[in-house]
Tab-separated table of C-alpha atoms in Angstrom:
chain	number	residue	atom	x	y	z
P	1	UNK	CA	-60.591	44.062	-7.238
P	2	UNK	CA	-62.010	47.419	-6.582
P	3	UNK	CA	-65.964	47.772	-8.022
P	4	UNK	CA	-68.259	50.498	-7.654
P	5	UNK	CA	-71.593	49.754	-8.661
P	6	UNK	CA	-74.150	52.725	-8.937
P	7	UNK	CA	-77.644	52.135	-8.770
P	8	UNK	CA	-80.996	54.011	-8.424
P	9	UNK	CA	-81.235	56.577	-11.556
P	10	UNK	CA	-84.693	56.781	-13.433
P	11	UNK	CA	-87.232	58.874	-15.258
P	12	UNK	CA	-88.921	61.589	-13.487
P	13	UNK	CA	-90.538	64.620	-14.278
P	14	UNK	CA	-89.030	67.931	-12.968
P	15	UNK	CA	-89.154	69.409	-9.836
P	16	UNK	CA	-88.653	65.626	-8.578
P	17	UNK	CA	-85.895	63.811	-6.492
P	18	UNK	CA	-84.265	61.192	-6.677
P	19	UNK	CA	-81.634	58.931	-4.184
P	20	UNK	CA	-78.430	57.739	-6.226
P	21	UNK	CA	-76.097	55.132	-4.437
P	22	UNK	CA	-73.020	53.517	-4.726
P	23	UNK	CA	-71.694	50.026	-3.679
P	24	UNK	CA	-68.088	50.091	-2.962
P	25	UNK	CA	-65.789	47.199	-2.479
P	26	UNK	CA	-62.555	45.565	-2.992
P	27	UNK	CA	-60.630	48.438	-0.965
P	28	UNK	CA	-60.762	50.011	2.030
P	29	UNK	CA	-63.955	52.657	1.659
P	30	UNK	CA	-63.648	55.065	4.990
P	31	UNK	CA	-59.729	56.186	3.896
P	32	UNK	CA	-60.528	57.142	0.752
P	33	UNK	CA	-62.253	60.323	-0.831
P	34	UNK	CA	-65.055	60.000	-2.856
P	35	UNK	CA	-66.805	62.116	-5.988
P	36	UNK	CA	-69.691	61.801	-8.455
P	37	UNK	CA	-69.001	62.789	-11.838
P	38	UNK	CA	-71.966	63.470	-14.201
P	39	UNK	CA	-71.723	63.757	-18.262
P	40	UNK	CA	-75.059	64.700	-20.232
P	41	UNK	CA	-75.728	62.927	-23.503
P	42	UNK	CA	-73.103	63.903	-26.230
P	43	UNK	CA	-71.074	66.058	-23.587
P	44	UNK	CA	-68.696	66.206	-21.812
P	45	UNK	CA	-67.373	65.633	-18.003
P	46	UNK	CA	-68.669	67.634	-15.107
P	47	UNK	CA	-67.942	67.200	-11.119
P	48	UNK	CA	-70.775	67.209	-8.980
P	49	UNK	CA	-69.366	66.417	-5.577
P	50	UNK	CA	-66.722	65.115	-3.182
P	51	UNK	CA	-66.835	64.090	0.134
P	52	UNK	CA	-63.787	63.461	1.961
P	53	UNK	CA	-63.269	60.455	3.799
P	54	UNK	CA	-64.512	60.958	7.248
P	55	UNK	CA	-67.931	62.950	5.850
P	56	UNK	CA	-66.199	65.991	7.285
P	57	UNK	CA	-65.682	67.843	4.702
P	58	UNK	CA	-68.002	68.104	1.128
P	59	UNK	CA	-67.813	70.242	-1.936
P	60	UNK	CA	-70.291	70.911	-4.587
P	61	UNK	CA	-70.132	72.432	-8.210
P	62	UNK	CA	-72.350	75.536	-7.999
P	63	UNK	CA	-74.800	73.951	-10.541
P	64	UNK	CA	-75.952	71.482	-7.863
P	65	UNK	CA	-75.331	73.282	-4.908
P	66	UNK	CA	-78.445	73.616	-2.614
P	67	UNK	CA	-80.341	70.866	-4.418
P	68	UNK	CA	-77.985	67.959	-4.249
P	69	UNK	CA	-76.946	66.642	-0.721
P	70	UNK	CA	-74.142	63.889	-0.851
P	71	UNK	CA	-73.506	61.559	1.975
P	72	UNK	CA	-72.069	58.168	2.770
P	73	UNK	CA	-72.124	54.996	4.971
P	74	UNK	CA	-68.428	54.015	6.150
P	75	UNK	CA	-70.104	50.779	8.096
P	76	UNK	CA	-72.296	50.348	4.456
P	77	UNK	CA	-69.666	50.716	1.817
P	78	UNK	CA	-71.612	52.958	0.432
P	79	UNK	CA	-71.878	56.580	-1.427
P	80	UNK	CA	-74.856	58.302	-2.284
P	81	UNK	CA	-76.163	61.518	-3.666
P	82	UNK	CA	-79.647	62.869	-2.821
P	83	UNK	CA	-81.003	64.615	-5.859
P	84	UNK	CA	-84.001	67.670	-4.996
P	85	UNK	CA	-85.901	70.004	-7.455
P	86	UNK	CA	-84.410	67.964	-10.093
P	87	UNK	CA	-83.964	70.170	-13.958
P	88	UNK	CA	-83.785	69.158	-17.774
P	89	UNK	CA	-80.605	70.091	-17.277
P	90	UNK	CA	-79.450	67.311	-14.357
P	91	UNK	CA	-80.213	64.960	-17.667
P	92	UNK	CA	-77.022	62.553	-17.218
P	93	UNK	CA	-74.912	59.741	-16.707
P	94	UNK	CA	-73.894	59.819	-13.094
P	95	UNK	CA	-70.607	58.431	-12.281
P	96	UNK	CA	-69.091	57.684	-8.839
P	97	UNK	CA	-65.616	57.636	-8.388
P	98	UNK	CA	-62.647	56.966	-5.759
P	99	UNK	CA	-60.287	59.687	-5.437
P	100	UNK	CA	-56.984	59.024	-4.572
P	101	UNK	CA	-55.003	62.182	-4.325
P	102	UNK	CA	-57.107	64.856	-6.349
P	103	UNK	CA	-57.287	62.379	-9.190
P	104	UNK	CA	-60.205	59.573	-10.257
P	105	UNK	CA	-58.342	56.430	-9.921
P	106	UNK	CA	-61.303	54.048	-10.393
P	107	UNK	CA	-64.888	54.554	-11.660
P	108	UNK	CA	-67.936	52.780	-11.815
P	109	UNK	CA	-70.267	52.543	-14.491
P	110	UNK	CA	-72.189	55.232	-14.413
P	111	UNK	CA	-76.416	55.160	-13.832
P	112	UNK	CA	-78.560	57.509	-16.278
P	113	UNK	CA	-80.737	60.199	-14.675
P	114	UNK	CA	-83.582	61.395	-17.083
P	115	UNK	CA	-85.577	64.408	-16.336
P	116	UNK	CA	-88.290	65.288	-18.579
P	117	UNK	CA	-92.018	66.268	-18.522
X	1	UNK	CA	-63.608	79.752	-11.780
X	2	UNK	CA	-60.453	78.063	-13.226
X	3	UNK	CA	-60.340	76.849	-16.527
X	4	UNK	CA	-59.139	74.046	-18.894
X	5	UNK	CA	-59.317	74.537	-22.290
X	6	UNK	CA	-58.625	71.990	-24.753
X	7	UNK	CA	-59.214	71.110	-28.799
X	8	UNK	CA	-62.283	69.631	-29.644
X	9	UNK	CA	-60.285	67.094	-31.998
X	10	UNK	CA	-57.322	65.710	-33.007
X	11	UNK	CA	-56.325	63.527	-35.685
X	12	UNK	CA	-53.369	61.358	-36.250
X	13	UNK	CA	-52.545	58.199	-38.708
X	14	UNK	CA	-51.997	54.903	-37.373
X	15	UNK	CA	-48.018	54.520	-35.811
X	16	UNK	CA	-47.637	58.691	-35.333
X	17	UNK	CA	-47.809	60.614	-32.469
X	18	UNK	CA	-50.646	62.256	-31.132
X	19	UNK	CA	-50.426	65.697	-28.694
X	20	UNK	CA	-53.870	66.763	-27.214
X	21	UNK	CA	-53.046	69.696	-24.714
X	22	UNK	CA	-54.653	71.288	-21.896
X	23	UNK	CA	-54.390	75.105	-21.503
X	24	UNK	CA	-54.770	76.941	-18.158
X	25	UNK	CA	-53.975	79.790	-16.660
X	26	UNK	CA	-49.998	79.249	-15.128
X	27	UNK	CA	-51.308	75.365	-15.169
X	28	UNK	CA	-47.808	74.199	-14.385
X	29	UNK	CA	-48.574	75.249	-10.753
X	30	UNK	CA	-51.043	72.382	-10.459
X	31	UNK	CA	-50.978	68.486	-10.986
X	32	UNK	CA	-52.775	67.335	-14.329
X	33	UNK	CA	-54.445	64.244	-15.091
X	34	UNK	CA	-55.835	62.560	-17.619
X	35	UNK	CA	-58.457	60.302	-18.701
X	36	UNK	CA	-59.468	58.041	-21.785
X	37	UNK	CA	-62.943	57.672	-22.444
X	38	UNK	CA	-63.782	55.253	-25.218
X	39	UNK	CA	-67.466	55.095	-26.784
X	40	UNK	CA	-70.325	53.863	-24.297
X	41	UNK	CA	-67.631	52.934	-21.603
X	42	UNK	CA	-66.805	54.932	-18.325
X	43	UNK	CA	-63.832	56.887	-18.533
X	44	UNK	CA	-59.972	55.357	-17.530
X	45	UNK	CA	-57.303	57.282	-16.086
X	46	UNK	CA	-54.245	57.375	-18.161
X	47	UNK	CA	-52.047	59.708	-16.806
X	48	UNK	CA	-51.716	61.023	-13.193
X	49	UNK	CA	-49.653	63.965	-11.706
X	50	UNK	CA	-48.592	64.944	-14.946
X	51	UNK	CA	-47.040	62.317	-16.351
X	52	UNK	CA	-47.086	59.378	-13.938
X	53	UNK	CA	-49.244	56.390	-15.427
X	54	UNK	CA	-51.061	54.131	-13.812
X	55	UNK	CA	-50.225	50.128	-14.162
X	56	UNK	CA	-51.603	48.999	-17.405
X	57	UNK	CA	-51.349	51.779	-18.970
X	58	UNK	CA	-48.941	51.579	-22.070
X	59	UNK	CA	-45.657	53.254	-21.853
X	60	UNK	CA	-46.789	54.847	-25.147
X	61	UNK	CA	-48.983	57.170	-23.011
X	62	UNK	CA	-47.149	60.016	-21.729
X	63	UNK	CA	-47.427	63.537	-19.841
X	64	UNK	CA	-45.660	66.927	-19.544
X	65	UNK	CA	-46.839	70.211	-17.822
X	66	UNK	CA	-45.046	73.447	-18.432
X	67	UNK	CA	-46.258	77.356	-18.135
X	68	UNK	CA	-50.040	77.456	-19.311
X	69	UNK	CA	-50.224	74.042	-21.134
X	70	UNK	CA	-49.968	70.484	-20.425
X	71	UNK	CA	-49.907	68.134	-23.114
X	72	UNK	CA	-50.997	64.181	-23.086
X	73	UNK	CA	-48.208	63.189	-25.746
X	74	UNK	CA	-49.595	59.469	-27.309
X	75	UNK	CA	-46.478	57.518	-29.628
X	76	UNK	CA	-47.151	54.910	-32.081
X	77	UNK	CA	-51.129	55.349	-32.011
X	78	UNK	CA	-53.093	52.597	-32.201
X	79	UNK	CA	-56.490	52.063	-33.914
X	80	UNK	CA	-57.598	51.435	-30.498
X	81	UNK	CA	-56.400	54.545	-29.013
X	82	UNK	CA	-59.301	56.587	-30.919
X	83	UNK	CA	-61.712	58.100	-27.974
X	84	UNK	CA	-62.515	61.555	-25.786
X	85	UNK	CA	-59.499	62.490	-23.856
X	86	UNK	CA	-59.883	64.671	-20.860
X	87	UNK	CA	-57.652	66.642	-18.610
X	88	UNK	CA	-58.400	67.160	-14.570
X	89	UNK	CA	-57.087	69.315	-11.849
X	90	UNK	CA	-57.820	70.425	-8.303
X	91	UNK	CA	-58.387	73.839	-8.026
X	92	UNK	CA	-57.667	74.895	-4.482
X	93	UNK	CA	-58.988	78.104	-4.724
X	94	UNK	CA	-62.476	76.832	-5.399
X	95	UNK	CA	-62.147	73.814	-3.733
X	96	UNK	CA	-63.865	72.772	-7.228
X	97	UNK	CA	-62.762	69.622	-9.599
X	98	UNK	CA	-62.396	71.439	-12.875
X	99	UNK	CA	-62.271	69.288	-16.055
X	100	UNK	CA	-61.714	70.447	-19.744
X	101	UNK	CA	-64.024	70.051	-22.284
X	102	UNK	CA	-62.803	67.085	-24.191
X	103	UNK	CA	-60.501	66.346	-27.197
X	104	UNK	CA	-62.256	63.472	-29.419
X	105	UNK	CA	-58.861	61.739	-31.030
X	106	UNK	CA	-59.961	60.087	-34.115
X	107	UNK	CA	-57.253	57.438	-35.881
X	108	UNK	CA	-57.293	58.149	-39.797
């Protein structure tokens, strides 16, 4: 059974930074690509980030780019998304999710990231 | 940037047929996908490459994807169907994952 299990959101203040991560398992993690999806309370869906299988090659939406740094662990299993000079605006539920052709085929749960002074 | 527009809502009786579409500019040129997100819950994909659906997913659920709009086409709603449907491509010119901005589909 495939499971992704994010952990690590909180409260902080901005200008702060915070480490999200994800647990993968139940497939094979290094062949596939993987994203994190974020949605803001009462809206909708907005990519973040992919990072394609090897760690070659990453993407970020323009909103995030030059703050957020995403990275992963093949030998770990794991996906995770370094958060810097964090905004009211990076308010959200942070999803991380396997992509299997361009396309979310599983997601996780989500973990809630709250900035505010 | 590319975009996907879609209705903010859509309402349909129990047993009809719901359309939510997904408007984009020559959007036939890319793959579509879709994805049910019901209240507090992370969202499910429902349709992929257009109109292929994932197992589990009720036959009811179905996709097309023709000039500028694609259309998630749900027969013989259900009570449970009622949640925020979003559509998905790739754009390659970006390299971005572009979403749309949600349909809520409420069952009267």
């Amino acid at each position: 059974e495939v499971q992704l299990v994010e952990s690590g959101g909180d409260l902080l203040q901005p200008g702060g930074s915070l480490r999200l991560s994800c647990a993968a398992s139940g497939f094979t993690f290094d062949s596939y690509t993987m994203i994190w999806v974020r949605q803001a309370p009462g809206k909708g869906l907005e990519w973040v980030s992919s990072i394609t299988s090897t760690g070659f090659t990453i993407y970020y939406a323009d909103s995030v780019k030059g703050r957020f740094t995403i990275s992963r662990d093949n030998a770990k299993n794991s996906l995770y998304l370094q958060m810097n000079s964090l905004r009211a605006e990076d308010t959200a539920v942070y999803y991380c999710v396997r992509d299997s052709g361009d396309y979310g085929d599983f997601w996780g749960q989500g973990t809630l990231v709250t900035v505010s002074s | 940037s590319y975009v996907l527009t879609q209705p903010p809502s859509v309402s349909v009786a129990p047993g009809k047929t719901a359309r939510i579409t997904c408007g984009g500019d020559n959007i036939a040129s890319k793959s579509v996908h879709w994805y049910q997100q019901k209240a507090g819950q992370a969202p499910v994909l429902v349709i992929y490459y257009n109109r292929d659906r994932p197992s589990g997913i009720p036959v009811r659920f179905s996709g097309s994807n023709s000039g500028n709009t694609a259309t998630l086409t749900i027969s013989r709603v259900e009570a449970g169907d009622e949640a925020d449907f979003y559509c998905q491509v790739w754009d390659s010119s970006s390299d971005h994952v572009v979403f749309g901005g949600g349909t809520k589909l409420t069952v009267l």
